[in-house]
Short mmCIF file of C-alpha atoms in Angstrom, two decimals:
data_model
loop_
_atom_site.label_atom_id
_atom_site.label_comp_id
_atom_site.label_asym_id
_atom_site.label_seq_id
_atom_site.Cartn_x
_atom_site.Cartn_y
_atom_site.Cartn_z
CA MET U 277 67.09 48.32 145.67
CA ASN U 278 68.27 47.05 142.26
CA ILE U 279 67.96 43.30 141.91
CA LYS U 280 70.10 41.99 139.08
CA PRO U 281 68.48 39.39 136.86
CA PRO U 282 70.01 35.92 137.06
CA LEU U 283 72.53 34.93 134.44
CA SER U 284 71.20 32.89 131.55
CA ASN U 285 72.41 29.36 130.96
CA VAL U 286 74.68 30.43 128.11
CA GLN U 287 76.12 33.28 130.21
CA GLN U 288 76.91 30.87 133.03
CA ARG U 289 78.53 28.42 130.63
CA ASP U 290 80.59 31.31 129.28
CA ILE U 291 81.81 32.30 132.74
CA ASP U 292 82.64 28.69 133.57
CA SER U 293 84.79 28.16 130.47
CA VAL U 294 86.03 31.33 128.73
CA LEU U 295 88.86 33.67 129.76
CA HIS U 296 87.80 37.03 128.30
CA PRO U 297 90.33 39.52 126.93
CA TYR U 298 90.18 43.21 127.86
CA THR U 299 87.59 42.54 130.58
CA PRO U 300 87.38 43.41 134.29
CA LEU U 301 87.52 39.76 135.30
CA HIS U 302 86.60 40.56 138.91
CA LYS U 303 83.18 41.82 137.79
CA LEU U 304 82.36 39.23 135.17
CA SER U 305 80.68 36.72 137.48
CA GLU U 306 78.16 39.41 138.45
CA THR U 307 77.41 40.91 135.06
CA GLY U 308 77.93 37.99 132.69
CA ALA U 309 78.89 38.42 129.05
CA LEU U 310 76.71 39.78 126.28
CA VAL U 311 76.60 36.66 124.12
CA ILE U 312 76.18 37.42 120.42
CA GLU U 313 74.36 34.88 118.27
CA ARG U 314 74.21 36.29 114.74
CA GLY U 315 74.78 39.35 112.58
CA GLN U 316 73.39 40.90 109.42
CA GLY U 317 74.54 44.10 107.77
CA VAL U 318 75.42 46.61 110.50
CA PHE U 319 73.31 44.80 113.11
CA ILE U 320 74.14 42.05 115.60
CA TYR U 321 71.73 40.05 117.76
CA ASP U 322 72.28 38.52 121.18
CA THR U 323 70.95 35.19 122.40
CA GLN U 324 67.85 36.93 123.77
CA GLY U 325 67.00 38.31 120.33
CA ASN U 326 67.97 41.91 121.13
CA GLU U 327 69.22 43.96 118.19
CA TYR U 328 72.22 46.32 118.28
CA ILE U 329 73.88 48.59 115.75
CA GLU U 330 77.52 47.41 115.77
CA GLY U 331 79.04 50.88 115.90
CA MET U 332 82.61 49.58 116.21
CA SER U 333 82.66 47.12 113.27
CA GLY U 334 83.45 44.52 115.92
CA LEU U 335 86.99 45.59 116.74
CA TRP U 336 87.48 48.18 113.96
CA CYS U 337 87.48 45.34 111.44
CA ALA U 338 84.12 44.26 109.94
CA GLY U 339 84.10 47.00 107.32
CA LEU U 340 81.62 45.15 105.09
CA GLY U 341 79.34 44.29 107.98
CA PHE U 342 77.95 40.86 108.74
CA GLY U 343 76.53 38.16 106.48
CA ASP U 344 77.94 39.39 103.16
CA GLU U 345 76.95 36.68 100.67
CA GLU U 346 79.90 37.26 98.32
CA LEU U 347 82.40 36.78 101.11
CA ILE U 348 80.58 33.71 102.37
CA GLU U 349 80.59 32.22 98.86
CA ALA U 350 84.30 32.99 98.41
CA ALA U 351 85.08 31.28 101.72
CA THR U 352 82.97 28.23 100.85
CA ARG U 353 84.61 27.91 97.44
CA GLN U 354 88.11 28.10 98.90
CA LEU U 355 87.34 25.57 101.64
CA GLN U 356 86.08 23.16 98.99
CA THR U 357 89.18 23.68 96.85
CA LEU U 358 92.05 23.90 99.33
CA PRO U 359 91.08 24.35 102.99
CA TYR U 360 94.66 24.78 104.18
CA TYR U 361 98.21 24.92 103.04
CA HIS U 362 101.33 26.77 104.11
CA LEU U 363 104.04 28.91 102.51
CA PHE U 364 107.03 27.30 104.26
CA GLY U 365 109.87 25.81 102.25
CA ALA U 366 109.08 27.59 98.98
CA LYS U 367 105.45 26.42 98.79
CA GLY U 368 102.80 28.71 97.35
CA THR U 369 99.06 29.04 96.81
CA GLU U 370 97.10 31.06 94.28
CA PRO U 371 95.14 33.05 96.90
CA ALA U 372 98.35 34.19 98.63
CA ILE U 373 99.95 35.17 95.33
CA GLU U 374 96.88 37.06 94.13
CA LEU U 375 96.41 38.92 97.40
CA ALA U 376 100.08 39.93 97.52
CA GLU U 377 99.77 41.28 93.98
CA LYS U 378 96.67 43.30 94.91
CA LEU U 379 98.33 44.75 98.01
CA LYS U 380 101.36 45.81 95.96
CA GLU U 381 99.06 47.56 93.47
CA LEU U 382 97.19 49.44 96.21
CA ALA U 383 100.15 50.33 98.44
CA PRO U 384 100.74 54.05 99.09
CA VAL U 385 104.51 53.61 98.52
CA PRO U 386 106.45 51.19 96.27
CA ILE U 387 106.27 47.68 97.72
CA SER U 388 108.17 44.61 96.54
CA LYS U 389 107.08 41.73 98.79
CA VAL U 390 104.27 40.83 101.20
CA PHE U 391 104.78 38.61 104.25
CA PHE U 392 101.58 37.11 105.69
CA THR U 393 100.65 36.71 109.36
CA SER U 394 97.43 35.87 111.21
CA SER U 395 96.85 39.20 112.96
CA GLY U 396 97.94 42.80 113.39
CA SER U 397 99.85 41.90 116.55
CA GLU U 398 101.81 39.28 114.61
CA ALA U 399 102.40 41.74 111.78
CA ASN U 400 103.89 44.36 114.10
CA ASP U 401 105.88 41.73 115.98
CA THR U 402 107.24 40.61 112.61
CA GLN U 403 108.08 44.20 111.66
CA ILE U 404 110.49 44.39 114.58
CA LYS U 405 112.12 41.02 113.89
CA LEU U 406 112.57 42.02 110.25
CA ALA U 407 114.05 45.40 111.20
CA TRP U 408 116.61 43.61 113.37
CA TYR U 409 117.29 41.04 110.63
CA TYR U 410 117.77 43.81 108.06
CA ASN U 411 120.20 45.77 110.21
CA ASN U 412 122.19 42.63 110.93
CA ALA U 413 122.29 42.00 107.19
CA ARG U 414 123.76 45.42 106.48
CA GLY U 415 126.35 45.24 109.24
CA LYS U 416 124.62 47.43 111.82
CA PRO U 417 124.08 44.99 114.71
CA ASN U 418 123.69 47.75 117.31
CA LYS U 419 120.84 49.49 115.47
CA LYS U 420 117.98 47.71 117.26
CA LYS U 421 115.88 50.07 119.40
CA ILE U 422 112.33 50.82 118.29
CA ILE U 423 110.52 54.10 118.92
CA SER U 424 106.79 53.96 119.57
CA ARG U 425 104.61 56.61 121.20
CA VAL U 426 102.66 57.17 124.40
CA LYS U 427 99.02 56.07 123.81
CA ALA U 428 99.97 54.04 120.73
CA TYR U 429 98.42 50.63 120.18
CA HIS U 430 100.35 48.04 118.18
CA GLY U 431 99.21 44.72 119.63
CA VAL U 432 99.57 42.45 122.64
CA THR U 433 102.37 39.97 121.95
CA ILE U 434 105.43 40.51 124.11
CA MET U 435 107.04 42.80 121.55
CA SER U 436 103.97 44.45 120.04
CA GLY U 437 102.56 44.83 123.55
CA SER U 438 105.76 46.63 124.50
CA LEU U 439 105.32 48.95 121.53
CA THR U 440 101.81 49.71 122.72
CA GLY U 441 101.95 52.80 124.91
CA LEU U 442 99.01 52.12 127.23
CA PRO U 443 99.49 51.28 130.94
CA ALA U 444 96.81 48.55 130.99
CA ASN U 445 98.81 46.59 128.43
CA HIS U 446 101.98 46.80 130.53
CA ASN U 447 100.84 46.63 134.15
CA GLY U 448 101.22 43.16 135.59
CA PHE U 449 102.79 41.75 132.40
CA ASP U 450 106.40 42.91 132.99
CA LEU U 451 106.27 45.11 129.89
CA PRO U 452 107.70 46.94 128.07
CA VAL U 453 110.82 44.96 127.27
CA ASP U 454 114.22 46.47 126.51
CA ARG U 455 114.88 48.14 123.16
CA VAL U 456 111.48 49.90 123.14
CA LEU U 457 111.26 53.68 123.54
CA HIS U 458 108.10 55.79 123.78
CA ALA U 459 108.05 59.27 122.28
CA ASP U 460 105.46 61.90 123.20
CA CYS U 461 101.84 61.53 122.10
CA PRO U 462 100.96 64.15 119.44
CA HIS U 463 97.55 64.94 120.98
CA TYR U 464 97.22 68.71 120.95
CA TYR U 465 93.99 68.90 123.01
CA ARG U 466 95.38 66.87 125.89
CA PHE U 467 99.09 67.73 125.82
CA GLY U 468 99.31 71.22 124.31
CA LEU U 469 100.70 73.88 126.64
CA PRO U 470 98.69 77.00 127.63
CA GLY U 471 98.88 79.52 124.78
CA GLU U 472 100.69 77.06 122.48
CA THR U 473 99.41 76.96 118.88
CA GLU U 474 98.93 73.61 117.21
CA GLU U 475 101.80 74.38 114.83
CA ASP U 476 104.09 75.19 117.77
CA PHE U 477 102.96 71.99 119.47
CA THR U 478 103.94 69.99 116.37
CA THR U 479 107.34 71.67 116.35
CA ARG U 480 107.77 70.76 120.01
CA MET U 481 106.84 67.14 119.26
CA ALA U 482 109.43 67.00 116.47
CA ASN U 483 112.11 68.59 118.65
CA SER U 484 111.30 66.17 121.46
CA LEU U 485 111.69 63.24 119.07
CA ARG U 486 115.05 64.55 117.91
CA GLU U 487 116.19 64.93 121.51
CA LEU U 488 115.11 61.36 122.27
CA ILE U 489 117.04 60.01 119.28
CA GLU U 490 120.18 61.97 120.08
CA ARG U 491 120.02 61.03 123.76
CA GLU U 492 119.66 57.31 122.94
CA ASP U 493 122.25 57.47 120.09
CA PRO U 494 120.80 57.23 116.56
CA ASN U 495 123.21 54.39 115.77
CA THR U 496 121.21 52.22 118.18
CA ILE U 497 117.74 52.99 116.76
CA ALA U 498 116.31 50.88 113.93
CA ALA U 499 112.78 52.17 113.38
CA MET U 500 109.84 54.19 114.55
CA ILE U 501 106.37 52.65 114.38
CA ALA U 502 103.23 54.79 114.23
CA GLU U 503 99.54 54.54 113.47
CA PRO U 504 98.46 57.24 111.02
CA ILE U 505 95.59 57.88 113.46
CA MET U 506 95.87 56.37 116.92
CA GLY U 507 93.06 53.87 117.47
CA ALA U 508 92.79 52.13 120.83
CA GLY U 509 94.64 55.01 122.49
CA GLY U 510 91.52 57.13 121.96
CA VAL U 511 91.07 57.78 118.21
CA ILE U 512 93.69 60.52 118.15
CA PRO U 513 94.63 62.16 114.83
CA PRO U 514 98.16 63.62 114.80
CA SER U 515 98.57 67.33 115.25
CA LYS U 516 98.77 69.39 112.06
CA GLY U 517 101.92 68.69 110.06
CA TYR U 518 103.16 66.02 112.47
CA PHE U 519 104.36 63.39 110.00
CA GLU U 520 105.83 66.03 107.68
CA ALA U 521 107.81 67.34 110.66
CA ILE U 522 109.21 64.03 111.92
CA LYS U 523 110.02 62.29 108.61
CA PRO U 524 113.13 64.41 107.81
CA ILE U 525 114.44 63.68 111.31
CA LEU U 526 114.02 59.94 110.85
CA ASP U 527 115.64 60.10 107.41
CA GLU U 528 118.56 62.09 108.79
CA PHE U 529 119.32 59.36 111.31
CA ASP U 530 118.62 56.39 109.01
CA ILE U 531 115.56 55.29 111.00
CA MET U 532 112.80 53.42 109.21
CA LEU U 533 109.17 54.55 109.59
CA ILE U 534 106.72 51.66 110.02
CA ALA U 535 103.08 52.48 109.29
CA ASP U 536 100.62 50.51 111.39
CA GLU U 537 97.64 50.57 109.01
CA VAL U 538 95.82 47.79 110.88
CA ILE U 539 92.85 50.06 111.69
CA SER U 540 93.18 52.86 109.14
CA GLY U 541 93.74 50.82 105.97
CA PHE U 542 91.20 50.03 103.23
CA GLY U 543 89.13 53.21 103.18
CA ARG U 544 88.41 53.90 106.84
CA THR U 545 89.76 57.47 106.86
CA GLY U 546 88.41 58.48 103.44
CA ASN U 547 91.46 57.28 101.52
CA TRP U 548 92.70 53.77 100.81
CA TRP U 549 95.34 54.33 103.48
CA GLY U 550 95.54 56.41 106.61
CA SER U 551 99.08 57.25 105.49
CA GLN U 552 97.59 59.17 102.56
CA THR U 553 95.13 61.01 104.79
CA PHE U 554 97.85 62.24 107.17
CA ASN U 555 100.75 62.69 104.72
CA MET U 556 102.77 59.85 106.20
CA VAL U 557 105.45 58.32 103.96
CA PRO U 558 106.30 54.93 105.47
CA THR U 559 109.16 52.56 104.80
CA THR U 560 107.15 49.41 105.56
CA ILE U 561 103.45 48.81 106.30
CA SER U 562 101.43 46.52 108.57
CA VAL U 563 97.85 45.57 107.64
CA ALA U 564 95.11 43.33 109.07
CA LYS U 565 91.47 43.80 110.25
CA GLN U 566 89.60 45.18 107.19
CA LEU U 567 91.98 43.25 104.93
CA THR U 568 89.38 40.43 105.06
CA SER U 569 86.59 42.52 106.60
CA ALA U 570 87.28 40.23 109.58
CA TYR U 571 85.71 37.19 107.91
CA ALA U 572 88.93 35.27 108.66
CA PRO U 573 92.10 36.13 110.62
CA LEU U 574 94.82 37.59 108.40
CA GLY U 575 97.58 40.17 108.64
CA ALA U 576 100.50 41.19 106.43
CA VAL U 577 103.76 43.10 106.34
CA MET U 578 104.62 45.00 103.16
CA VAL U 579 108.26 45.76 102.41
CA PRO U 580 110.14 47.61 99.63
CA GLU U 581 112.69 46.03 97.31
CA GLU U 582 115.80 47.48 98.99
CA ILE U 583 114.86 45.96 102.33
CA TYR U 584 113.83 42.67 100.77
CA GLN U 585 117.27 42.41 99.16
CA GLY U 586 118.74 42.75 102.64
CA TYR U 587 116.76 39.67 103.66
CA VAL U 588 118.05 37.83 100.58
CA ASP U 589 121.63 38.73 101.40
CA HIS U 590 121.31 37.58 105.01
CA SER U 591 119.57 34.38 103.96
CA SER U 592 122.56 33.58 101.75
CA GLN U 593 124.87 34.05 104.75
CA LEU U 594 122.75 32.06 107.21
CA GLY U 595 121.38 29.41 104.90
CA THR U 596 117.70 30.29 105.22
CA PHE U 597 115.15 32.90 106.27
CA GLY U 598 113.98 31.46 109.60
CA HIS U 599 110.68 33.20 110.28
CA GLY U 600 107.06 32.28 109.59
CA PHE U 601 103.69 31.22 111.02
CA THR U 602 101.71 28.01 110.49
CA TYR U 603 98.68 30.00 109.38
CA GLY U 604 100.52 32.87 107.67
CA GLY U 605 99.03 33.20 104.19
CA HIS U 606 96.24 30.74 105.01
CA PRO U 607 94.35 30.16 101.73
CA LEU U 608 90.97 30.88 103.33
CA GLY U 609 92.11 34.24 104.69
CA CYS U 610 93.87 35.17 101.46
CA ALA U 611 90.85 34.23 99.33
CA LEU U 612 88.70 36.42 101.55
CA GLY U 613 91.24 39.23 101.31
CA VAL U 614 91.14 39.04 97.52
CA LYS U 615 87.34 39.10 97.54
CA ALA U 616 87.14 41.91 100.11
CA ILE U 617 89.43 44.15 98.04
CA GLU U 618 87.41 43.29 94.93
CA ILE U 619 84.22 44.33 96.76
CA TYR U 620 85.79 47.54 98.07
CA GLN U 621 86.66 48.46 94.50
CA ARG U 622 83.59 47.21 92.62
CA ARG U 623 81.04 48.61 95.08
CA ASP U 624 83.07 51.81 95.46
CA ILE U 625 83.13 51.52 99.24
CA LEU U 626 85.65 54.36 99.36
CA GLY U 627 83.18 56.59 97.48
CA HIS U 628 80.44 55.55 99.90
CA VAL U 629 82.65 56.45 102.87
CA ARG U 630 83.35 59.85 101.34
CA THR U 631 79.63 60.40 100.77
CA LEU U 632 78.90 59.66 104.44
CA MET U 633 81.80 61.67 105.84
CA PRO U 634 79.98 65.06 105.97
CA LEU U 635 77.04 63.49 107.85
CA PHE U 636 79.38 61.66 110.22
CA GLU U 637 81.31 64.86 110.89
CA ARG U 638 78.16 66.93 111.37
CA ARG U 639 76.60 64.48 113.82
CA MET U 640 79.90 64.06 115.71
CA LYS U 641 80.51 67.79 116.05
CA ALA U 642 76.93 68.37 117.14
CA LEU U 643 77.80 66.41 120.28
CA ALA U 644 80.60 68.84 121.18
CA ASP U 645 78.16 71.00 123.17
CA HIS U 646 77.07 68.13 125.38
CA PRO U 647 78.10 68.70 129.04
CA LEU U 648 80.11 65.47 129.05
CA ILE U 649 82.12 65.99 125.86
CA GLY U 650 85.53 67.65 126.04
CA GLU U 651 86.78 66.95 122.53
CA VAL U 652 85.38 65.45 119.33
CA ARG U 653 87.93 63.69 117.12
CA LEU U 654 87.35 62.07 113.75
CA SER U 655 88.69 61.11 110.35
CA GLY U 656 86.58 59.52 107.66
CA LEU U 657 84.26 57.04 109.41
CA VAL U 658 86.19 56.68 112.65
CA GLY U 659 85.81 58.97 115.62
CA GLY U 660 86.23 59.48 119.33
CA LEU U 661 84.29 61.43 121.96
CA GLU U 662 86.41 62.30 124.99
CA LEU U 663 84.37 62.54 128.17
CA VAL U 664 85.47 65.07 130.80
CA ALA U 665 84.34 66.12 134.26
CA ASP U 666 84.93 69.80 133.43
CA LYS U 667 84.88 71.17 129.88
CA THR U 668 86.73 74.42 130.65
CA SER U 669 89.71 72.90 132.45
CA LYS U 670 89.58 69.60 130.48
CA ARG U 671 89.65 67.80 133.83
CA PRO U 672 89.00 64.10 133.29
CA PHE U 673 86.89 61.87 135.47
CA SER U 674 88.76 59.66 137.89
CA PRO U 675 89.69 56.38 136.17
CA THR U 676 88.09 54.48 139.06
CA GLN U 677 84.70 56.02 138.22
CA GLY U 678 84.58 54.32 134.82
CA VAL U 679 82.30 56.94 133.28
CA ALA U 680 83.04 56.06 129.65
CA ALA U 681 82.54 52.37 130.46
CA LYS U 682 79.19 53.25 132.04
CA ALA U 683 78.27 55.19 128.91
CA ALA U 684 79.08 52.14 126.79
CA SER U 685 76.84 50.03 129.04
CA LEU U 686 74.00 52.53 128.75
CA LEU U 687 74.49 52.54 124.98
CA GLU U 688 73.88 48.80 124.92
CA LYS U 689 70.53 49.42 126.58
CA ARG U 690 69.78 51.86 123.74
CA GLY U 691 70.75 49.26 121.13
CA VAL U 692 74.25 50.42 120.11
CA ILE U 693 77.64 48.78 120.62
CA LEU U 694 80.53 51.22 121.03
CA ARG U 695 83.81 50.85 122.89
CA ALA U 696 85.12 52.76 125.88
CA LEU U 697 88.83 53.55 125.54
CA GLY U 698 89.77 55.14 128.83
CA ASP U 699 87.81 58.41 128.84
CA THR U 700 86.89 58.11 125.16
CA LEU U 701 83.93 56.53 123.40
CA ALA U 702 85.10 55.21 120.03
CA LEU U 703 82.97 54.96 116.88
CA CYS U 704 83.96 52.89 113.85
CA PRO U 705 80.78 51.69 112.08
CA PRO U 706 80.87 49.26 109.16
CA MET U 707 81.68 51.19 106.00
CA ILE U 708 78.49 49.87 104.37
CA ILE U 709 76.28 51.73 106.86
CA THR U 710 73.49 53.80 105.28
CA GLU U 711 72.60 57.40 106.07
CA ASP U 712 69.45 56.29 107.90
CA GLU U 713 71.38 53.72 109.95
CA LEU U 714 74.07 56.26 110.76
CA ASN U 715 71.45 58.77 111.92
CA THR U 716 69.82 56.10 114.07
CA LEU U 717 73.19 55.32 115.64
CA PHE U 718 73.71 59.00 116.53
CA ASP U 719 70.14 59.46 117.76
CA ARG U 720 70.64 56.58 120.19
CA LEU U 721 74.10 57.84 121.12
CA ALA U 722 72.69 61.26 122.06
CA LEU U 723 70.10 59.60 124.31
CA ALA U 724 72.76 57.43 125.97
CA LEU U 725 74.94 60.49 126.64
CA ASP U 726 71.96 62.09 128.37
CA ASP U 727 71.52 58.88 130.36
CA THR U 728 75.19 59.07 131.34
CA GLU U 729 74.91 62.74 132.34
CA HIS U 730 71.99 61.81 134.61
CA TYR U 731 74.10 59.02 136.14
CA VAL U 732 77.05 61.40 136.68
CA ASN U 733 74.87 64.03 138.36
CA LYS U 734 72.96 61.51 140.48
CA ASN U 735 76.21 60.07 141.84
CA GLN U 736 77.97 63.46 142.07
CA LEU U 737 80.93 62.13 140.09
CA ARG U 738 82.20 65.55 139.03
CA SER U 739 83.21 66.29 142.59
CA GLY U 740 84.95 62.96 143.17
#
């Protein structure tokens, strides 16, 4: 009989006061939260002093790890100079101006203006409002529908949550709202037909998108939003040639392509932008997460000159541009964004990522033979391991069995934090991780997968 240890004082206080996101709330009173006290480099430490490799960079965001002295100094200096101001009513701050300039310089396509938010959800929510505003400005008031994709993740506000194509983000929340369409997920392993080549699958995805647009009427569709590589949907790279196949269709029907670079921006996939890695040519871009290496909340929307002029024209008709956030362009966040980009460049973080990529790929692919692993997916320093009940048929475990969640729990016991995304274990270590630290992460991961296999066999989960 397993007797669970009592919750610590801090765990009980947590349960009594905090509503946890993305958590099985019905189980929390039994398990308690893992309360994190401090972090340094790629490691975090709980209140009991236990050490973990943070293999997810928090939530895909702490690219420079924890406790970076330069970022801490930049934050302290900004707080001493100007702890807060806003950008409403034609006000400005030097950090916001400098960060916008840096983002324009780095952008994968020509960008004219940067609009600041506090998160990726807010950025994608703003993208939709701006697409509607733009189409109203150019006399196309019916062109308002937005295409997203099954398994996409774009946030959790009412609109960005609707764009997200995951059932858990819709069920019980009355989502998605009207005007949101979901195209097919370009995941060849899971959705390819028997005997279908990857190239044929891509062609089918493009044809399906065209059929969706024509069925809905292209004159009613404003934009399509897409992550270069799907993140929370399971770390899913697009099938070969996917973005090259769909871009001409979108152009034909005057549909903007919004790149959600919230996870893939700033070096994560081996290029500055995931768009560059997957040959995606966006109209507008959303960024957040590694923009500040998560040392302060900040997001942004990047728009080209033609679209910005549409905003100007509509502002002249309406009298103002009526959109903004109290903390959008917060000087602390912007100062940290400036410093983070400076560090990425000066320390050649992109070069470091590229140096580690062969090791990351080798260690990931070595796990493909494990009895639990159906598919290994990766790009740069982000990857996913899809767990299956049967490798030959690709049969997944029942969602009620929570096998990937169990694997994540067993990983914690081995001293690694990863995230279970449905059937997939996601990896997204800080980009500063060393070869030795990366090998340690994979050594512990291999042991935890063996632990999970033992758990599956002991409980006969493959037959259930």
